[in-house]
Every structure is written in structure tokens, then in C-alpha cells.
Amino acid sequence: MRTADIFRRKTVFSLEIFPPKRDMNESVIYSTLDELTDIHPDFISVTCGAGGGKNGSRTIRIASDIINRYDTTSVAHLPCIGLTKERAAQILDCIKESGIENVLALRGDIPDDNGVTGDFSHADELITFIRENYDLNIIAACYPEVHPESRNTVEDIIHLKNKVDCGVGHLITQLFLDNRHFYDFRENAQLAGIDVPIEAGIMPVTNKKQIERIVKLCAIELPAKYVRVLERYEDDPVALRDAGIAYAVDQITELAAEGVDGIHLYTMNDPHTAHKIYDAVKNVI
Ligand code: FAD
């Protein structure tokens, strides 16, 4: 099923997983999926490391198995940085042949040495390439707290509007820990004429190292409320995990009340946390 169609019926609840690392046995992902699919998410998206190498084939295999083994809609992430059009076409052919109908078209992060090669500079070019050559539903990423490379909100929203106009069916946000960023972003997007559904990306942060890495990497604000939770429970992993779950449940409950189009849960391949959150919010979304 095309994800864009699901939004017409309901508030979407979807999950994100990542493929096992290259040195790990791929089969570990199936015990994770056995548990995650009990939630009956509207779709599951599978991340992909930039470069389109071995990780890319794992993404496609897992996204295809989500459809065939679990009868669940899937989304394959596709970062285009470093890809030639020829390589992108090989990957997209494989996506089509595997029965996957949805692609999250991304640029990917620019490598530290800035040694970028390939035919795509930004996600909009990949989106146009897919739209012109493939019958696939295209999803794109967006950033409530502004992408770190953008100078300001206006510039970021102009680029986003252009990206959507290239052929995007729905958007998924970067994680955020303060819902006010999402409401401001949604309003700005509406004012700019962006009228596709916007799913809120929620990450239950359950350990201190993880949150420090993410805040740095994604340039997101750590709200005072969250800092207080971290300081209180940083030496107690079980309490911190429970507090992280409670925080995510609070975020989702408020977003649902504010009429969010959908929730995309970054599961970090942790079914226990995903289940706890889903059980707490299933009646409000
Ligand atoms: P773009 O849309 O190209 O935007 C990047 C920057 O360029 C922004 O500042 C934007 O404003 C600007 N820009 C956009 N278009 C233009 C233009 N035409 N001219 C000039 N400037 C422009 N990364 C992975 O490697 N693998 C994944 O699986 C993955 N999954 C993700 C899932 C989600 C939901 C999100 C939010 C991010 C994900 N990422 C993933 C991270 C993503 O690749 C990075 O955030 C990357 O830096 C930007 O990707 P993008 O597609 O948003 O880029």
C-alpha cells in the first residue's frame, strides 16, 4: 500500500527500524520484527546507510520481507549522496522488483572529508529522478528545528516546499523533544503552501549517552524539562528508560490532541519500548 493513502483514513502510527550492522547476522532483525509487527503499525520504514553498498541491499531485503512475511506496508530509505544516476536506477529497479511501493528519498549526510561524488546534490534531485522514471510513492524528511545546514527557517521551508513540489506524498520529521517546535514548523509549512501530511518523528530517549549523541548530531534543543529528567535518573538505567517512555507518551498524547497527521516512532530496534509506548497511546491516536 502507498503510505499517502493511509492518511486519508486515520491518524497514522508507523515505526522505523535499522538493518543489523554488517558484521551481525541479518536474522536478528526478524525476532525484532516478530515483536514489532504485533503492534500492527500502518507501515515500517527501514533506514539505509549512505553510499548504496551492502547496507542498501539489506534495507531492500528487510523492507521486502516486511511485506511478504508480515503482511505490513514498508518503506525503504534511500540516501542519494555519492550515487550516480546509474547506481540509483539499479537500486530503484531492485526496490520495484521486490514489491516495495514506498521510498523515503534522502540526500544523506555529507561525509566529514566533504569528498562528495555522484549525480545528486540534494534530495529534490532524487525525488525528481524517481518521479520521472518510477511509479513509486515518495516520502521526504523535514526538520522542525531547521536542518543544521540551513541559515534560517525561511530558507529551510523554501527548500522543503520545492522538495514537496517535486513529487512527495508525505513528510516525516526529524525527532524533536519540545512539541512547540513541531507546531511552529507545521504552521510555517502550511503558510508556505505545503499541504501533504506531516508525520511527527518521536524518539523515546532511554539512555544518557544516546541523547547526548543525538542532540549533537541533529542539532535539536534539549528542553529544561527533559534535562531535569536526565539529571534525576542518569545513574539509574531502568528509571531513565521508564522516564523516556513516559516523556514520549506525553509528547504523542499532546500531538494527537493537536490533530497530528501521524506518529513515526524511531524504535531503535527496541520492541519492549515500542510496545510500552503503543499500549499507552493506542486509544488516543
Ligand atoms: P535535503 O532535502 O537535500 O536538505 C539538506 C539541506 O540542504 C537542508 O539544509 C536544505 O534546506 C538544503 N537544500 C535542500 N534542497 C536544496 C537545494 N535544491 N539547493 C540548496 N539547498 C537545498 N540519513 C541516512 O543516511 N540514512 C537514512 O536512512 C536516513 N533516514 C532519515 C529519516 C528521517 C525521517 C530523517 C528526518 C532523516 C534521515 N536521515 C537519514 C538523515 C538525512 O539524510 C540528513 O538529515 C541529511 O543531512 C539531509 O537529508 P535530506 O534528505 O533532508 O536533504
Coordinates of C-alpha atoms and ligand atoms in Angstrom, one line a residue:
M1 CA 0.0 0.0 0.0
R2 CA 1.1 3.6 -0.7
T3 CA 1.6 5.4 2.6
A4 CA 0.0 8.6 1.3
D5 CA -3.3 6.7 1.0
I6 CA -3.4 5.7 4.7
F7 CA -3.6 9.3 5.9
R8 CA -6.9 9.7 4.2
R9 CA -8.4 7.1 6.7
K10 CA -6.8 7.7 10.1
T11 CA -4.0 9.1 12.2
V12 CA -1.0 7.1 11.1
F13 CA 1.2 5.2 13.6
S14 CA 4.4 3.9 12.0
L15 CA 7.7 2.5 13.1
E16 CA 11.3 2.9 12.0
I17 CA 14.0 0.2 12.2
F18 CA 17.6 -0.1 11.1
P19 CA 19.2 -3.2 9.5
P20 CA 21.7 -5.1 11.6
K21 CA 25.3 -3.9 11.4
R22 CA 27.4 -5.5 8.6
D23 CA 29.2 -7.9 11.0
M24 CA 26.0 -9.1 12.5
N25 CA 23.8 -11.9 11.4
E26 CA 20.9 -10.4 9.4
S27 CA 18.4 -12.9 11.1
V28 CA 18.4 -10.9 14.4
I29 CA 16.1 -8.4 12.8
Y30 CA 13.4 -11.0 12.4
S31 CA 13.0 -11.6 16.1
T32 CA 12.7 -7.8 16.4
L33 CA 10.1 -7.7 13.7
D34 CA 8.2 -10.6 15.1
E35 CA 7.5 -8.5 18.2
L36 CA 7.1 -5.1 16.4
T37 CA 4.5 -6.3 14.0
D38 CA 2.3 -7.3 16.9
I39 CA 1.6 -3.6 17.2
H40 CA 0.1 -3.7 13.7
P41 CA 1.8 -0.4 12.6
D42 CA 0.5 1.3 9.5
F43 CA 4.0 0.9 8.0
I44 CA 7.5 0.1 9.0
S45 CA 10.4 2.1 7.4
V46 CA 13.9 0.7 7.1
T47 CA 16.9 3.0 7.2
C48 CA 19.9 2.8 4.9
G49 CA 23.5 4.0 5.2
A50 CA 24.6 6.4 2.6
G51 CA 26.5 5.0 -0.4
G52 CA 24.2 2.3 -1.6
G53 CA 26.5 -0.6 -0.7
K54 CA 25.8 -3.8 1.1
N55 CA 23.7 -2.0 3.7
G56 CA 21.4 -0.9 0.8
S57 CA 20.7 -4.5 -0.2
R58 CA 19.9 -5.3 3.4
T59 CA 17.4 -2.4 3.5
I60 CA 15.6 -3.7 0.5
R61 CA 15.6 -7.3 1.6
I62 CA 14.2 -6.4 5.0
A63 CA 11.6 -4.0 3.5
S64 CA 10.5 -6.7 1.1
D65 CA 10.2 -9.3 4.0
I66 CA 8.1 -6.8 6.0
I67 CA 5.6 -7.0 3.1
N68 CA 5.8 -10.7 2.4
R69 CA 6.4 -12.3 5.8
Y70 CA 4.4 -9.9 7.9
D71 CA 1.8 -8.5 5.6
T72 CA 2.8 -5.0 6.6
T73 CA 3.4 -1.9 4.4
S74 CA 7.1 -1.0 4.2
V75 CA 9.2 2.0 3.2
A76 CA 12.8 1.7 2.0
H77 CA 15.1 4.7 2.9
L78 CA 17.3 5.8 0.0
P79 CA 20.1 8.4 0.6
C80 CA 21.4 9.6 -2.7
I81 CA 24.7 11.3 -1.7
G82 CA 27.6 9.7 -3.7
L83 CA 25.2 7.8 -6.0
T84 CA 25.4 8.0 -9.8
K85 CA 22.1 8.0 -11.7
E86 CA 23.0 4.6 -13.0
R87 CA 23.5 3.2 -9.4
A88 CA 20.3 4.9 -8.2
A89 CA 18.4 3.2 -11.1
Q90 CA 19.9 -0.2 -10.1
I91 CA 18.7 0.3 -6.5
L92 CA 15.3 1.6 -7.6
D93 CA 14.8 -1.3 -10.0
C94 CA 15.6 -3.7 -7.2
I95 CA 13.1 -1.8 -4.9
K96 CA 10.4 -2.1 -7.6
E97 CA 11.1 -5.8 -8.3
S98 CA 10.9 -6.5 -4.6
G99 CA 7.3 -5.2 -4.5
I100 CA 8.1 -2.2 -2.3
E101 CA 5.9 0.8 -3.1
N102 CA 7.3 3.5 -0.9
V103 CA 10.7 5.2 -0.8
L104 CA 12.0 7.8 1.7
A105 CA 14.1 9.9 -0.7
L106 CA 17.0 11.5 1.2
R107 CA 20.2 13.3 0.5
G108 CA 22.1 11.7 3.4
D109 CA 24.8 13.4 5.5
I110 CA 27.8 14.9 3.7
P111 CA 30.9 12.9 4.7
D112 CA 33.4 14.8 7.0
D113 CA 36.1 15.0 4.3
N114 CA 33.4 16.6 2.0
G115 CA 34.6 14.2 -0.7
V116 CA 31.2 14.1 -2.4
T117 CA 30.9 12.5 -5.8
G118 CA 27.8 11.3 -7.6
D119 CA 25.0 12.9 -9.6
F120 CA 22.8 14.2 -6.8
S121 CA 23.4 17.3 -4.7
H122 CA 20.1 17.4 -2.8
A123 CA 17.1 15.2 -2.1
D124 CA 14.9 17.2 -4.6
E125 CA 17.0 15.9 -7.5
L126 CA 16.5 12.3 -6.3
I127 CA 12.8 12.9 -5.9
T128 CA 12.5 14.2 -9.5
F129 CA 14.6 11.3 -10.8
I130 CA 12.2 8.8 -9.1
R131 CA 9.1 10.6 -10.2
E132 CA 10.2 10.7 -13.8
N133 CA 11.3 7.1 -14.0
Y134 CA 9.4 5.0 -11.4
D135 CA 5.8 4.5 -10.3
L136 CA 6.6 4.8 -6.5
N137 CA 5.2 6.7 -3.6
I138 CA 7.8 9.2 -2.5
I139 CA 8.3 10.4 1.1
A140 CA 10.8 13.0 2.3
A141 CA 12.4 14.2 5.5
C142 CA 11.8 17.6 7.2
Y143 CA 13.2 19.4 10.2
P144 CA 11.0 21.2 12.8
E145 CA 14.2 22.8 14.3
V146 CA 15.6 23.6 10.9
H147 CA 18.2 21.4 9.1
P148 CA 21.7 22.3 10.6
E149 CA 22.9 23.4 7.1
S150 CA 20.2 25.9 6.6
R151 CA 20.8 29.6 7.6
N152 CA 17.3 30.1 8.9
T153 CA 13.7 28.8 8.9
V154 CA 12.7 30.7 5.8
E155 CA 15.4 29.2 3.7
D156 CA 14.7 25.7 5.0
I157 CA 10.9 26.0 4.3
I158 CA 11.6 27.3 0.8
H159 CA 13.7 24.2 0.0
L160 CA 11.1 22.0 1.6
K161 CA 8.3 23.4 -0.5
N162 CA 10.4 22.8 -3.6
K163 CA 11.1 19.3 -2.5
V164 CA 7.4 18.6 -1.9
D165 CA 6.5 20.1 -5.3
C166 CA 8.9 17.7 -7.0
G167 CA 6.5 14.8 -6.1
V168 CA 6.3 14.0 -2.4
G169 CA 3.3 12.2 -0.9
H170 CA 4.1 12.8 2.8
L171 CA 6.8 14.1 5.1
I172 CA 8.4 12.6 8.2
T173 CA 10.1 14.9 10.7
Q174 CA 13.4 14.7 12.4
L175 CA 12.9 13.9 16.1
F176 CA 12.2 16.8 18.5
L177 CA 11.7 16.9 22.2
D178 CA 9.6 20.0 22.5
N179 CA 6.3 19.9 20.7
R180 CA 6.3 23.7 20.3
H181 CA 8.9 23.3 17.5
F182 CA 6.6 21.0 15.7
Y183 CA 3.6 23.3 15.9
D184 CA 5.6 26.3 14.7
F185 CA 7.0 24.2 11.9
R186 CA 3.6 22.9 10.8
E187 CA 2.2 26.4 10.8
N188 CA 5.1 27.7 8.7
A189 CA 4.8 24.7 6.3
Q190 CA 1.0 25.4 5.9
L191 CA 1.7 29.1 5.2
A192 CA 4.2 28.1 2.5
G193 CA 1.5 26.0 0.8
I194 CA 2.9 22.6 1.9
D195 CA -0.3 20.5 2.0
V196 CA 0.9 16.9 2.3
P197 CA 0.6 15.0 5.6
I198 CA 3.4 15.6 8.1
E199 CA 4.2 12.8 10.4
A200 CA 5.9 13.6 13.7
G201 CA 9.1 11.7 14.3
I202 CA 9.3 10.7 18.0
M203 CA 12.3 9.0 19.6
P204 CA 11.9 7.6 23.1
V205 CA 15.3 8.5 24.5
T206 CA 16.2 5.9 27.0
N207 CA 19.8 6.3 27.8
K208 CA 22.1 9.3 28.5
K209 CA 24.9 8.6 26.0
Q210 CA 22.3 8.2 23.3
I211 CA 20.6 11.5 24.0
E212 CA 24.0 13.4 24.1
R213 CA 25.0 11.9 20.7
I214 CA 21.6 12.7 19.1
V215 CA 21.3 16.2 20.4
K216 CA 24.8 16.9 18.9
L217 CA 24.2 15.1 15.6
C218 CA 20.8 16.5 14.9
A219 CA 21.2 20.0 16.5
I220 CA 18.0 19.7 18.4
E221 CA 17.1 21.5 21.6
L222 CA 17.1 19.6 24.9
P223 CA 14.2 21.2 26.8
A224 CA 14.7 22.1 30.5
K225 CA 12.0 19.5 31.4
Y226 CA 14.0 16.8 29.8
V227 CA 17.3 17.9 31.3
R228 CA 15.7 17.6 34.8
V229 CA 14.7 14.0 34.0
L230 CA 18.2 13.2 32.8
E231 CA 19.8 14.7 35.8
R232 CA 17.5 12.9 38.2
Y233 CA 17.8 9.4 36.6
E234 CA 21.1 9.4 34.8
D235 CA 22.6 6.8 37.2
D236 CA 19.5 4.5 37.1
P237 CA 19.1 3.0 33.6
V238 CA 15.8 1.3 34.4
A239 CA 14.3 4.6 35.8
L240 CA 15.7 6.6 32.9
R241 CA 14.2 4.2 30.4
D242 CA 10.8 4.4 32.1
A243 CA 11.1 8.2 32.2
G244 CA 12.0 8.3 28.5
I245 CA 8.9 6.2 27.7
A246 CA 6.7 8.4 29.8
Y247 CA 8.1 11.5 28.1
A248 CA 7.4 10.1 24.6
V249 CA 3.9 9.1 25.6
D250 CA 3.2 12.7 26.9
Q251 CA 4.5 14.1 23.6
I252 CA 2.4 11.8 21.5
T253 CA -0.8 12.3 23.6
E254 CA -0.5 16.1 23.2
L255 CA 0.3 15.9 19.4
A256 CA -2.7 13.7 18.9
A257 CA -4.9 16.2 20.7
E258 CA -3.5 18.9 18.4
G259 CA -4.6 16.9 15.3
V260 CA -1.2 15.5 14.2
D261 CA -1.4 13.6 10.9
G262 CA 0.7 10.7 12.2
I263 CA 3.4 9.5 14.6
H264 CA 6.6 7.9 13.3
L265 CA 8.3 6.1 16.2
Y266 CA 12.1 5.7 15.9
T267 CA 12.2 2.3 17.6
M268 CA 16.0 1.9 17.7
N269 CA 15.1 -1.8 17.2
D270 CA 13.7 -2.0 20.7
P271 CA 10.3 -3.8 20.7
H272 CA 9.9 -3.5 24.5
T273 CA 9.9 0.3 24.4
A274 CA 7.8 0.4 21.3
H275 CA 5.2 -1.8 22.9
K276 CA 5.1 0.2 26.1
I277 CA 4.5 3.4 24.1
Y278 CA 2.0 1.9 21.8
D279 CA 0.0 0.4 24.7
A280 CA -0.2 3.8 26.4
V281 CA -1.3 5.8 23.3
K282 CA -3.3 3.3 21.2
N283 CA -6.6 4.8 22.3
V284 CA -5.7 8.4 21.7
I285 CA -4.3 8.2 18.2
Ligands
FAD1 P1 17.9 17.8 1.6 O1 16.4 17.9 1.5 O2 18.7 17.8 0.4 O3 18.3 19.1 2.6 C1 19.6 19.2 3.1 C2 19.9 20.7 3.3 O4 20.0 21.3 2.0 C3 18.9 21.5 4.0 O5 19.5 22.5 4.8 C4 18.0 22.1 2.9 O6 17.3 23.2 3.4 C5 19.0 22.3 1.9 N1 18.5 22.2 0.5 C6 17.5 21.3 0.1 N2 17.3 21.4 -1.2 C7 18.2 22.4 -1.7 C8 18.5 22.9 -3.0 N3 17.9 22.5 -4.1 N4 19.5 23.8 -3.1 C9 20.2 24.2 -2.0 N5 19.9 23.8 -0.7 C10 19.0 22.8 -0.6 N6 20.2 9.5 6.6 C11 20.8 8.4 6.1 O7 21.9 8.3 5.7 N7 20.0 7.2 6.0 C12 18.7 7.1 6.5 O8 18.1 6.1 6.4 C13 18.1 8.4 7.0 N8 16.8 8.4 7.4 C14 16.3 9.6 7.8 C15 14.9 9.6 8.1 C16 14.3 10.8 8.5 C17 12.8 10.8 8.8 C18 15.1 12.0 8.7 C19 14.5 13.3 9.2 C20 16.4 12.0 8.3 C21 17.1 10.8 7.9 N9 18.4 10.7 7.5 C22 18.9 9.5 7.0 C23 19.3 11.9 7.7 C24 19.4 12.8 6.4 O9 20.0 12.0 5.4 C25 20.2 14.0 6.8 O10 19.4 14.8 7.7 C26 20.7 14.8 5.6 O11 21.7 15.8 6.2 C27 19.7 15.6 4.9 O12 18.9 14.8 4.1 P2 17.6 15.5 3.4 O13 17.0 14.4 2.5 O14 16.7 16.2 4.3 O15 18.4 16.6 2.5

